[in-house]
Short mmCIF file of C-alpha atoms and ligand atoms in Angstrom, two decimals:
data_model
loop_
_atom_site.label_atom_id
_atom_site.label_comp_id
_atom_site.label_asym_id
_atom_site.label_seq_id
_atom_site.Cartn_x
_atom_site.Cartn_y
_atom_site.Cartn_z
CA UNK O 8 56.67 115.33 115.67
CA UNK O 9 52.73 115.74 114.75
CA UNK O 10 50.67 114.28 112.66
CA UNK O 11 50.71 116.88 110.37
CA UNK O 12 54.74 117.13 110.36
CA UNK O 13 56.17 116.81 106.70
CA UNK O 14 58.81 114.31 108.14
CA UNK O 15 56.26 111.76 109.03
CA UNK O 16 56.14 111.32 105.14
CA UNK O 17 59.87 110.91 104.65
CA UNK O 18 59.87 107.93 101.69
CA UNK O 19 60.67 104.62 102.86
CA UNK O 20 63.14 102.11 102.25
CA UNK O 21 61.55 99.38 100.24
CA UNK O 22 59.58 102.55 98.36
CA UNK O 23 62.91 104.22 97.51
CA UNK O 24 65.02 100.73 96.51
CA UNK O 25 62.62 100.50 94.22
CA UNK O 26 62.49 103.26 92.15
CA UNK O 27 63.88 102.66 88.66
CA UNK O 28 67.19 104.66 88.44
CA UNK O 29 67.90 102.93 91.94
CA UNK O 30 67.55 99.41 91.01
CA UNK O 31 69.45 100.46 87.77
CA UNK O 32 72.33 101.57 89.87
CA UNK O 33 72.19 97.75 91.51
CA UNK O 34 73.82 96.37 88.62
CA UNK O 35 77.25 97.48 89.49
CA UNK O 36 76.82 99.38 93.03
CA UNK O 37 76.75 96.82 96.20
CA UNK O 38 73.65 97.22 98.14
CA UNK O 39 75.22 98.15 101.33
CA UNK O 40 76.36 101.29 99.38
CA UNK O 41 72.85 102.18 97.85
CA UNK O 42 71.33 101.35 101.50
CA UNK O 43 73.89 103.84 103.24
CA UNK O 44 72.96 106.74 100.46
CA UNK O 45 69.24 105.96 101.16
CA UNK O 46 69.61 106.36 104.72
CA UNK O 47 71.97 109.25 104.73
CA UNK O 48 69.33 111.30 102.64
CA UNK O 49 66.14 110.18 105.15
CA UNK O 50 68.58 111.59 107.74
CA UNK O 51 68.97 114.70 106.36
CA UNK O 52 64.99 114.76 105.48
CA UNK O 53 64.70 114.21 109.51
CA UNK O 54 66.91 116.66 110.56
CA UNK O 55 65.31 119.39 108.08
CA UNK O 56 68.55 119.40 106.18
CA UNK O 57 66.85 118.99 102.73
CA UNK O 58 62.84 119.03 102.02
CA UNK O 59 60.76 115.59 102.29
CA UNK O 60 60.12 116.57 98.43
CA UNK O 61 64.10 116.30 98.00
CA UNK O 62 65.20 112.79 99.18
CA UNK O 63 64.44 111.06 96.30
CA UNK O 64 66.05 113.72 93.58
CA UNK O 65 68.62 113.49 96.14
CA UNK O 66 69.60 110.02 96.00
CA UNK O 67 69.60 109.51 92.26
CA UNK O 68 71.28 112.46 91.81
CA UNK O 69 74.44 110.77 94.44
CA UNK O 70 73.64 107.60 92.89
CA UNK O 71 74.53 108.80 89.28
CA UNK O 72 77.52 111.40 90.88
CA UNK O 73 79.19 109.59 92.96
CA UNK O 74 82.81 109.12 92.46
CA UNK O 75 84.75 105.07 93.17
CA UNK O 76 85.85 105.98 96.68
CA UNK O 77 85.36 108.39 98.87
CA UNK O 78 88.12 110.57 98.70
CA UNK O 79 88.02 113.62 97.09
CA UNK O 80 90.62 115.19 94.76
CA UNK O 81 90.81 118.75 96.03
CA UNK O 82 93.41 121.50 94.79
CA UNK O 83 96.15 122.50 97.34
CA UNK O 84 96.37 125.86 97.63
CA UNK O 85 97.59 126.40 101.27
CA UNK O 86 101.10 126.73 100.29
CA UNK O 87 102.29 123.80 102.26
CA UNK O 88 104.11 121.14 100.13
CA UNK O 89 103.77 117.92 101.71
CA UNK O 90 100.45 118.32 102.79
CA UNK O 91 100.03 115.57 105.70
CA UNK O 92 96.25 115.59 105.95
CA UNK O 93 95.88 116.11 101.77
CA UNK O 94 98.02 112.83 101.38
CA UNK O 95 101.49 114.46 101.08
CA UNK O 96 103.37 114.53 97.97
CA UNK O 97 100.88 114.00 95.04
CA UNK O 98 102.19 111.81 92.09
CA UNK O 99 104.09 112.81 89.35
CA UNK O 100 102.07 112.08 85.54
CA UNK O 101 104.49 109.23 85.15
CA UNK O 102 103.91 107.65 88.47
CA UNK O 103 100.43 108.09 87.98
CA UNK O 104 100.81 106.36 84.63
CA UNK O 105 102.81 103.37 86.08
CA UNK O 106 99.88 103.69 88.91
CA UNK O 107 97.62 102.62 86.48
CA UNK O 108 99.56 100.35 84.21
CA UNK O 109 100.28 98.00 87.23
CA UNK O 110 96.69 98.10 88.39
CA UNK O 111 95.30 94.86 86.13
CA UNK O 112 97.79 92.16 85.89
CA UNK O 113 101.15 93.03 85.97
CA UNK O 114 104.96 91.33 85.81
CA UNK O 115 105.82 92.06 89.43
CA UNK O 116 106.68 88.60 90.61
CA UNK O 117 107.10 86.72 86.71
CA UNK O 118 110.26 86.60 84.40
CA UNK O 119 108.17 87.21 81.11
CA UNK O 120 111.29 85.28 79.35
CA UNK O 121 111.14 82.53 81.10
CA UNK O 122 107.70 82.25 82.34
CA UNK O 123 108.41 81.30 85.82
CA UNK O 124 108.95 83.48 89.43
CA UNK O 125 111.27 86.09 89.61
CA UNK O 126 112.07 88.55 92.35
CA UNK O 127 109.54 91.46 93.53
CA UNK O 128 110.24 94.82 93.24
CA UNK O 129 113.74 94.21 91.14
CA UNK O 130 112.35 97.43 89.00
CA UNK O 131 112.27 99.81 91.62
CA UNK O 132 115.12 98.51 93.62
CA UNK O 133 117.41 99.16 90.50
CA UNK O 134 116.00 102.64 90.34
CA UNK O 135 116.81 103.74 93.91
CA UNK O 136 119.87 102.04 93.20
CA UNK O 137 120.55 104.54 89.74
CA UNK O 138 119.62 107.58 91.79
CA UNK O 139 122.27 106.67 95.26
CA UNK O 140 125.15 105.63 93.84
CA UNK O 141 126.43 105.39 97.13
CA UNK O 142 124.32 102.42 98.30
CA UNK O 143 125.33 98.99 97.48
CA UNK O 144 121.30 97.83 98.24
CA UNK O 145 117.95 98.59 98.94
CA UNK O 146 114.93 97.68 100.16
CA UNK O 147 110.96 99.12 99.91
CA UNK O 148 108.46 97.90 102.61
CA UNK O 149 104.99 100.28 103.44
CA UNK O 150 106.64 103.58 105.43
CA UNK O 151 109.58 105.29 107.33
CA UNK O 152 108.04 103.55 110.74
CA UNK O 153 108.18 100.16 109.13
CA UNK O 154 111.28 100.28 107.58
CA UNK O 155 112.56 101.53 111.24
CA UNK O 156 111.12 99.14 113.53
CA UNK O 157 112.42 96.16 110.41
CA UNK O 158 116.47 97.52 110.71
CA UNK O 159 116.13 98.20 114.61
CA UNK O 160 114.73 94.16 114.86
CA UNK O 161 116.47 92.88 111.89
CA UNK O 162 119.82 94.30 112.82
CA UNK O 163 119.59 93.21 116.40
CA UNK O 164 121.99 90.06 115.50
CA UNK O 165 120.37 87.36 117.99
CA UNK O 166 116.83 88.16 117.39
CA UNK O 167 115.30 88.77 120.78
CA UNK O 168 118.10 86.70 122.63
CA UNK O 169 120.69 89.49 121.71
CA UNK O 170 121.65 92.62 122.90
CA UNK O 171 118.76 94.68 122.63
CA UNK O 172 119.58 98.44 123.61
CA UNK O 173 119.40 101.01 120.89
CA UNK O 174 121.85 104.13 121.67
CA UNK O 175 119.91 107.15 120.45
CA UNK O 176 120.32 110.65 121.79
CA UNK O 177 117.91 112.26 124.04
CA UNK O 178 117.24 115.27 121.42
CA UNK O 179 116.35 112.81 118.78
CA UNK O 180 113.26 110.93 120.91
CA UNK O 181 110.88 112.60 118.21
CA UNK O 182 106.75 112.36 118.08
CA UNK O 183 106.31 111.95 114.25
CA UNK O 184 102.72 113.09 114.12
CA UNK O 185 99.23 111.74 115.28
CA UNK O 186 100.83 110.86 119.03
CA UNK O 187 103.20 107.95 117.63
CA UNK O 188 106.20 108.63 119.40
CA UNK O 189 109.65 107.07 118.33
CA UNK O 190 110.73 105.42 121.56
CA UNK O 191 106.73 103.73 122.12
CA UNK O 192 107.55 102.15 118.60
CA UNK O 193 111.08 100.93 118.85
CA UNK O 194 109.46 99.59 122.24
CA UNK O 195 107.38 97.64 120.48
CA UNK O 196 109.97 95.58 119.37
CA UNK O 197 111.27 94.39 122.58
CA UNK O 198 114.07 96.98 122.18
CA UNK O 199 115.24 99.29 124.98
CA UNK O 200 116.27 102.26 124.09
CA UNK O 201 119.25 104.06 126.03
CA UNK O 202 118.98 107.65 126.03
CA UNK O 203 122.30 109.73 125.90
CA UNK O 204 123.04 113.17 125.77
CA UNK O 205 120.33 116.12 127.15
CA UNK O 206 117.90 117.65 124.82
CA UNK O 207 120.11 120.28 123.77
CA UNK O 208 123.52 118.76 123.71
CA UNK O 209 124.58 115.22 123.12
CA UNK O 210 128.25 114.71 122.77
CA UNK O 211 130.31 111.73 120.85
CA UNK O 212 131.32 110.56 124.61
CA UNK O 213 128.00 110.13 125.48
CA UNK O 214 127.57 108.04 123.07
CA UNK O 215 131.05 106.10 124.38
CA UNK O 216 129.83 105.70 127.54
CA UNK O 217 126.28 104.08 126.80
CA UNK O 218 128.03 100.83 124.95
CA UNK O 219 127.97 98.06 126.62
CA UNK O 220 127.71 94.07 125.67
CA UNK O 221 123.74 94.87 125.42
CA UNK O 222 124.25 97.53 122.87
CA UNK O 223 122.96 95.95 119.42
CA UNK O 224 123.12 99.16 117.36
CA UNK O 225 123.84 103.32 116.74
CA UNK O 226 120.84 105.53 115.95
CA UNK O 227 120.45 108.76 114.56
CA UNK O 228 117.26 109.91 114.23
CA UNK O 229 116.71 113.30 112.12
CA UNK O 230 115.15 116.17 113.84
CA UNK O 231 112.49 116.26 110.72
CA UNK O 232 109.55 118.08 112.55
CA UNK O 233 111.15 120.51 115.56
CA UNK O 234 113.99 123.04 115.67
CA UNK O 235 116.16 123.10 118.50
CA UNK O 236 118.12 126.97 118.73
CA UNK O 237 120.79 128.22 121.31
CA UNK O 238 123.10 126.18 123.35
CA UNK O 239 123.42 122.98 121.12
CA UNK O 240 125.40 120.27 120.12
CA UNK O 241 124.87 117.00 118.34
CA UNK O 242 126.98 114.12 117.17
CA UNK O 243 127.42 113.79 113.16
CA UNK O 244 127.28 110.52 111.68
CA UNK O 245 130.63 109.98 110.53
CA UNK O 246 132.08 110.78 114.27
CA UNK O 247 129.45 107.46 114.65
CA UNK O 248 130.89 105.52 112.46
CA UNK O 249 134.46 105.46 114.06
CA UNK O 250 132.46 104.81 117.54
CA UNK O 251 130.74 101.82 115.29
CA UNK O 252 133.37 100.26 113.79
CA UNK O 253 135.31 100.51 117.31
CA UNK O 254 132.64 97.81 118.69
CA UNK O 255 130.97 96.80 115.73
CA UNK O 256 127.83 97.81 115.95
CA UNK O 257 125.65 98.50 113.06
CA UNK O 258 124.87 102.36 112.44
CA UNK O 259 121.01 103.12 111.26
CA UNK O 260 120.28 106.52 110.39
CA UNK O 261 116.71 107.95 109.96
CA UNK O 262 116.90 110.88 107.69
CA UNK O 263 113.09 111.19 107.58
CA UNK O 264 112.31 113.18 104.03
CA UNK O 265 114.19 111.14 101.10
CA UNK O 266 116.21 114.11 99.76
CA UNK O 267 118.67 112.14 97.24
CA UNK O 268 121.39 114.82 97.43
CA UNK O 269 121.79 118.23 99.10
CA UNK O 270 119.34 120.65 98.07
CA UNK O 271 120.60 124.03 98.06
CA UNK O 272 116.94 125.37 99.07
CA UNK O 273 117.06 122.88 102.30
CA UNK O 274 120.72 123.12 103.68
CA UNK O 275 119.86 121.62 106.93
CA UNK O 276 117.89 118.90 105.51
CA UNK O 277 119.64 115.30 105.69
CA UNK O 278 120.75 113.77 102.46
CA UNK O 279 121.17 109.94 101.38
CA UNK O 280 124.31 110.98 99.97
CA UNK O 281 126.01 112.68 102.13
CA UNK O 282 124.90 109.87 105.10
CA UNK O 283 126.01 106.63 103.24
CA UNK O 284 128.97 109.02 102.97
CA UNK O 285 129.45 109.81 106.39
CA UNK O 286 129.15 105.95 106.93
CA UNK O 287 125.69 104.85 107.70
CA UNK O 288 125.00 101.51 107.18
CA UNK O 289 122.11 102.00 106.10
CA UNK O 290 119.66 105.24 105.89
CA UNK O 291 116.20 104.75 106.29
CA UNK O 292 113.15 107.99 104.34
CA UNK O 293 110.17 107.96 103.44
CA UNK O 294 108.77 107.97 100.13
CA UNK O 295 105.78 110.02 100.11
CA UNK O 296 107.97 113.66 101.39
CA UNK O 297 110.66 115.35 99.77
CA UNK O 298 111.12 112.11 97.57
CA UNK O 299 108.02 113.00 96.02
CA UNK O 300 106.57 109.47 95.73
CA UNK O 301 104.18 106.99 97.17
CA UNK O 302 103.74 106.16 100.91
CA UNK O 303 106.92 103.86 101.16
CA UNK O 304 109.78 103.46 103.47
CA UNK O 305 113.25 103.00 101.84
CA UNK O 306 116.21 101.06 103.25
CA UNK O 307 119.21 101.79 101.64
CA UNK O 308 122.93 101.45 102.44
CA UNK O 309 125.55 98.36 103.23
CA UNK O 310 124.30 95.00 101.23
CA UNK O 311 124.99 92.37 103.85
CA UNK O 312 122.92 95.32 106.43
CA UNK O 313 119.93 95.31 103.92
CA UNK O 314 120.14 91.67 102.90
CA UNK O 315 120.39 90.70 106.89
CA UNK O 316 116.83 93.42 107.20
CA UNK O 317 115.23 91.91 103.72
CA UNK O 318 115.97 88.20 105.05
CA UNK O 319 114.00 89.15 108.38
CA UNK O 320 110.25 87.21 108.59
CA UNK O 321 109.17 90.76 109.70
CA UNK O 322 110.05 92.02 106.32
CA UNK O 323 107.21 90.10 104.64
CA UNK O 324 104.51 91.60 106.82
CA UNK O 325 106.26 95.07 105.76
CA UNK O 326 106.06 93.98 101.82
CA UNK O 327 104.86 96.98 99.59
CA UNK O 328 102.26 96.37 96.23
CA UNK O 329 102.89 96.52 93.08
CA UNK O 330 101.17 100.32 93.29
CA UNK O 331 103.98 101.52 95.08
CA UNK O 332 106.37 100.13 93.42
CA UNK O 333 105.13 101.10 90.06
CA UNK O 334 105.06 104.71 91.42
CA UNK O 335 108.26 104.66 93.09
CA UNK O 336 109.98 103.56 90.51
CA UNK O 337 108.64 105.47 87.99
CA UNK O 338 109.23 109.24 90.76
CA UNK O 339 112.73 107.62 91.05
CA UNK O 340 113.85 107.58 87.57
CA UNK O 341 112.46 111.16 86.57
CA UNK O 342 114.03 114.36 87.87
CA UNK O 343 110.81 116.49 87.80
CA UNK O 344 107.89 116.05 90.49
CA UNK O 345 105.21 118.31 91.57
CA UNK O 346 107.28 118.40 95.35
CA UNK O 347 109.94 119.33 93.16
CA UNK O 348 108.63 121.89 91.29
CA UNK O 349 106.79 123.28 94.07
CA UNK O 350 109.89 123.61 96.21
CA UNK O 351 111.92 125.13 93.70
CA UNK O 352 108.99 127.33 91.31
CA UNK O 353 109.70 130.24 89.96
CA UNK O 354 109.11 133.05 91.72
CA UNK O 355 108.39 136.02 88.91
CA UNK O 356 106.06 133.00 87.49
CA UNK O 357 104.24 132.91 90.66
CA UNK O 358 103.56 136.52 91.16
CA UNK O 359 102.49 136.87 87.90
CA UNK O 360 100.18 134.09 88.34
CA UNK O 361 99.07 135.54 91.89
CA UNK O 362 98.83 138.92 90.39
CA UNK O 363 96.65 137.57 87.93
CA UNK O 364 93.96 135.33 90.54
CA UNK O 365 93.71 138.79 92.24
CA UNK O 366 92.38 140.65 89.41
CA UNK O 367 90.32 138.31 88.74
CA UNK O 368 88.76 137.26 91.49
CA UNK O 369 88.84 140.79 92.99
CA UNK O 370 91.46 140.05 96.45
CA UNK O 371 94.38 141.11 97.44
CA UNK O 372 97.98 140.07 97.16
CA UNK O 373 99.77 139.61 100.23
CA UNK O 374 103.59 138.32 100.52
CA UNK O 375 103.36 134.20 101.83
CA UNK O 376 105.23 132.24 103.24
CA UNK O 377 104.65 128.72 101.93
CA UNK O 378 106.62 125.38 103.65
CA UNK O 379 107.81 121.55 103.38
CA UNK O 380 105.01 120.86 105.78
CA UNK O 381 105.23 116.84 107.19
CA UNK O 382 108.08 116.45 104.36
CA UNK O 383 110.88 118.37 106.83
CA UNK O 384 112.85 121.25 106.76
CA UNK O 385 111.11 122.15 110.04
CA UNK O 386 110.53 126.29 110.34
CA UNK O 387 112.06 127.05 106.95
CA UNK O 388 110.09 129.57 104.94
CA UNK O 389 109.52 129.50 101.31
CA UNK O 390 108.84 133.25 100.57
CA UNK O 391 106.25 133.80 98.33
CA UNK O 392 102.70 135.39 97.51
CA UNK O 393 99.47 134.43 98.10
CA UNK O 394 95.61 135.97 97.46
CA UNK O 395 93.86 136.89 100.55
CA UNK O 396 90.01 136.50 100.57
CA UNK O 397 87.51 136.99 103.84
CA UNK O 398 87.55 133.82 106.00
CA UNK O 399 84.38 133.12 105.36
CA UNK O 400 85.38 131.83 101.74
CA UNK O 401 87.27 128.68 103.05
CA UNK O 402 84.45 126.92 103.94
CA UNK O 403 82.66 127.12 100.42
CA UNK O 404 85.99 126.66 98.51
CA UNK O 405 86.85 123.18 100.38
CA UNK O 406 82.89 122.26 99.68
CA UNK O 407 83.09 123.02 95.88
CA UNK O 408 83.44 121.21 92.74
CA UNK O 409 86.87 121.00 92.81
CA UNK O 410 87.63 121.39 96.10
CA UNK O 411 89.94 124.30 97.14
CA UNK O 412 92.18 124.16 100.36
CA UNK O 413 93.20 127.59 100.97
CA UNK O 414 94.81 127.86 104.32
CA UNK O 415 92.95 130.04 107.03
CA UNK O 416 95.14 132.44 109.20
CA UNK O 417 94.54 134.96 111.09
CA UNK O 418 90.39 135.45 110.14
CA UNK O 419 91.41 135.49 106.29
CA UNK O 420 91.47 133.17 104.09
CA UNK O 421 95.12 132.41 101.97
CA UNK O 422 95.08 131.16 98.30
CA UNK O 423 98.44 130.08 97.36
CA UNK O 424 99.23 129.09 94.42
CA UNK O 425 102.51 127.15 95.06
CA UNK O 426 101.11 123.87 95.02
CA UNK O 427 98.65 124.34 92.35
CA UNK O 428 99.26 122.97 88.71
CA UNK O 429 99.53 126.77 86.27
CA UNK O 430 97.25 124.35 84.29
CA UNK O 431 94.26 124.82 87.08
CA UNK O 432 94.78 128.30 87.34
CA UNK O 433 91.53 129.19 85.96
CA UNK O 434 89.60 126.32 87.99
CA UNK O 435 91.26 128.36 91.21
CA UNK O 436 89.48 131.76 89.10
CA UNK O 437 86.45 130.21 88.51
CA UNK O 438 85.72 128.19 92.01
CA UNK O 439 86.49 131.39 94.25
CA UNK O 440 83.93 133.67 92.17
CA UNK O 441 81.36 130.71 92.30
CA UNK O 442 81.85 130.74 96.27
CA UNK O 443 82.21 134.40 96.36
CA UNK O 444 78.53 134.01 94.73
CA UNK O 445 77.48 131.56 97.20
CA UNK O 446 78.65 133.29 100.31
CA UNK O 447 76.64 136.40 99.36
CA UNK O 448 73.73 134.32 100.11
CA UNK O 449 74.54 133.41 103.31
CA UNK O 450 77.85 135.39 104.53
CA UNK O 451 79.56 133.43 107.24
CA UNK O 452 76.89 131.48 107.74
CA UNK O 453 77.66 127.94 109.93
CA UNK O 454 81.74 128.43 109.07
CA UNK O 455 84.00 127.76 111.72
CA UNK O 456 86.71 129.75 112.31
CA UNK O 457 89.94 128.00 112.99
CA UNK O 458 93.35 129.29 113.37
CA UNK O 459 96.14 128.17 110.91
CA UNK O 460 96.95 124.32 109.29
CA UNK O 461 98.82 122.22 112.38
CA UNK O 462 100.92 121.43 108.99
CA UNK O 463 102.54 124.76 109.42
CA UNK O 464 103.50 124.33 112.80
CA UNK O 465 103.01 120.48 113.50
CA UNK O 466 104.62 118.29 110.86
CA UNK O 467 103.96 114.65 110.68
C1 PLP A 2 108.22 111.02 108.79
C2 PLP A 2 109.25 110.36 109.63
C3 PLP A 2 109.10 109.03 110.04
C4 PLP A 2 107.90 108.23 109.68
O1 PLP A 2 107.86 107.95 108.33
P1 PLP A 2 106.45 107.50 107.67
O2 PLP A 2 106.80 107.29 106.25
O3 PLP A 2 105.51 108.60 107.93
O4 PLP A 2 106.06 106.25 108.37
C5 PLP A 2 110.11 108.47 110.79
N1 PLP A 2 111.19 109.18 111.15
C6 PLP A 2 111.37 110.46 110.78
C7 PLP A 2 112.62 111.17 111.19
C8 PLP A 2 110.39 111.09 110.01
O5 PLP A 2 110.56 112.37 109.65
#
């Protein structure tokens, strides 16, 4: 850089804190946060990403924009429901109002008769309670993988002094996503696991076989993110139960997605039903996938099972907030959700609605698949429609105001409208004509091409 370089005039520091609109934005903004948008916008001077001229206008302009966190509400229009990396299921309006009741202070631990302690999470635990008749109890801690790891230790009887195999069969040793692999977890615990069965077949005497005085429990792990086809066989949970009750061993079965009861749309996804049916003692989902809640793991089933899991010191370290609870238990007792209506939408609704994002944003309709995505039903289509648009589009629709996530296939660019609210139809219309405007500019320019969502082949 010479003397005569622009970027050797790049405003400094102590100049720019003390500009008026940045010391005004000290009364409620931390200074570590005004420092980091100070120095991100010298940065981009330096690099030539904006004019010297800029970095002030810049600042007070993010200073007077900027949102309470950094994540970004964008509008899901790849046609995957449970959307790993966009947070999965998004919240109903009345978990979003319970969200915010419970934010300030809140009942969650206080008998407002009495005045004095009562028990957390009562609300919500009576809710899941409403929706599976067939469980006697339940409990919430943070996820699936915590409420796993808590019934594996919990229900090992001895604590670490006990038996301490696991019987699980070999085509159930699933990665859920991210490289966390079942078995390294279950590990973790000081559990061995003792693999029966091949990866294709596992039979009810392999299962026989592997019990011995270490054995401290039966699990069945759902399948929730690969499809095994051909030559299989696998063991159903009631033929476990007999095998259980034979050497009394408690049965744990993760379903994975928190479907309630079948759904005719998802025959080979796992129910809670139908596995407290079969026997389970208890079932173990998730919240945040076909449930359609919050990030939560749910332990329901056999009361001295879940009392014996909620009574482990693990537990507490596993304990939910009053968020999730407030949002679970408002998802629970409502029948409508957006994973809901997603799954099961209308499908003359949403080719009229696709129909009508073509005209008006001058693409083409093309039939779409859409899927579960990280919420199960792994490889099962959801026939639809969606609005194809040149790749190049993706980019500047994920970059606008809202954000758009289309999904990018095969050098296009996908808008499907599964997953969008009908009410932000017309955001959809208006944010691909301003990109459309933007890309004429500067066609293609610095978007990288990438080949389809790992959501629609990977799920978490
Ligand atoms: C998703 C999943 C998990 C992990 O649940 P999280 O809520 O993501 O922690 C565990 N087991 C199965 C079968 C799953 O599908």
């Amino acid at each position: 850089m010479d003397d005569t370089d622009p970027r050797r005039s790049i405003p400094r520091t102590d100049h720019l804190l003390a500009l008026p609109e940045v010391i005004a934005a000290g009364e409620s903004l931390s200074q570590a946060t005004i420092k980091a948008i100070i120095s991100e916008a010298q940065s981009a001077a330096r690099t030539g990403e904006i004019p010297v001229a800029e970095v002030a206008p810049t600042i007070i302009s993010r200073l007077s924009s900027r949102s309470a966190s950094s994540l970004t509400p964008v509008l899901n229009a790849t046609g995957i429901i449970v959307h790993t990396n966009l947070g999965r299921a998004p919240l109903s309006e009345p978990a979003r109002q319970a969200v915010a009741d419970a934010a300030g202070y809140v009942d969650v631990e206080m008998d407002l008769e009495t005045g004095r302690r009562s028990k957390r999470g009562t609300g919500a635990k009576e809710a899941l309670l409403r929706a599976c008749p067939g469980a006697e109890d339940a409990l919430v801690v943070n996820n699936g993988a915590a409420a796993l790891l808590l019934a594996v230790t919990a229900l090992r009887g001895e604590g670490l002094t006990g038996p301490g195999e696991i019987v699980i069969s070999r085509g159930e040793l699933i990665e859920i996503g991210a490289g966390f692999r079942l078995p390294d977890l279950m590990a973790t615990t000081g559990s061995r696991l003792r693999e029966v069965g091949t990866t294709n077949r596992t039979h009810l005497d392999d299962y026989a076989q592997a019990i011995t005085d270490q054995t401290a429990s039966l699990l069945k792990v759902h399948t929730s993110n690969f499809r095994v086809e051909g030559f299989t066989a696998a063991v159903e949970i009631s033929q476990l139960r007999d095998l259980a009750d034979e050497h009394e061993l408690p049965l744990i079965a993760d379903l994975g997605s928190g479907l309630f009861e079948p759904d005719p749309y998802l025959p080979e996804e796992p129910d809670i039903a139908s596995a407290l049916a079969a026997g389970a003692d208890v079932v173990i989902v998730s919240g945040d996938k076909l449930l359609g809640g919050p990030q939560a793991g749910l332990i329901l089933g056999r009361r001295d099972a879940v009392q014996t899991i909620a009574k482990h010191p693990l537990a507490r370290a596993m304990r939910t907030d009053k968020l999730t609870l407030a949002a679970l238990e408002a998802t629970v007792a409502n029948t409508q959700n957006p994973v809901h209506e997603a799954l099961h939408i209308d499908l003359d609704r949403l080719k009229t609605r696709t129909d009508r994002l073509a005209e008006l944003v001058s693409g083409t309709v093309v039939a779409h698949d859409g899927r579960v995505g990280g919420g199960g039903a792994p490889g099962v289509p959801l026939p639809g429609w969606a609005v194809e648009l040149p790749e190049a589009l993706a980019r500047v629709l994920r970059l606008g105001d809202p954000g758009v996530v289309a999904r990018v296939h095969q050098g296009r660019c996908l808008v499907d409208l599964r997953c969008v609210p009908e009410a932000d139809d017309d955001r959809i219309v208006e944010a691909v004509n301003r990109a459309r405007e933007k890309t004429q500019d500067s066609l293609g320019d610095g978007d990288v091409s990438f080949d389809d969502d790992p959501d629609f082949t990977n799920h978490d």
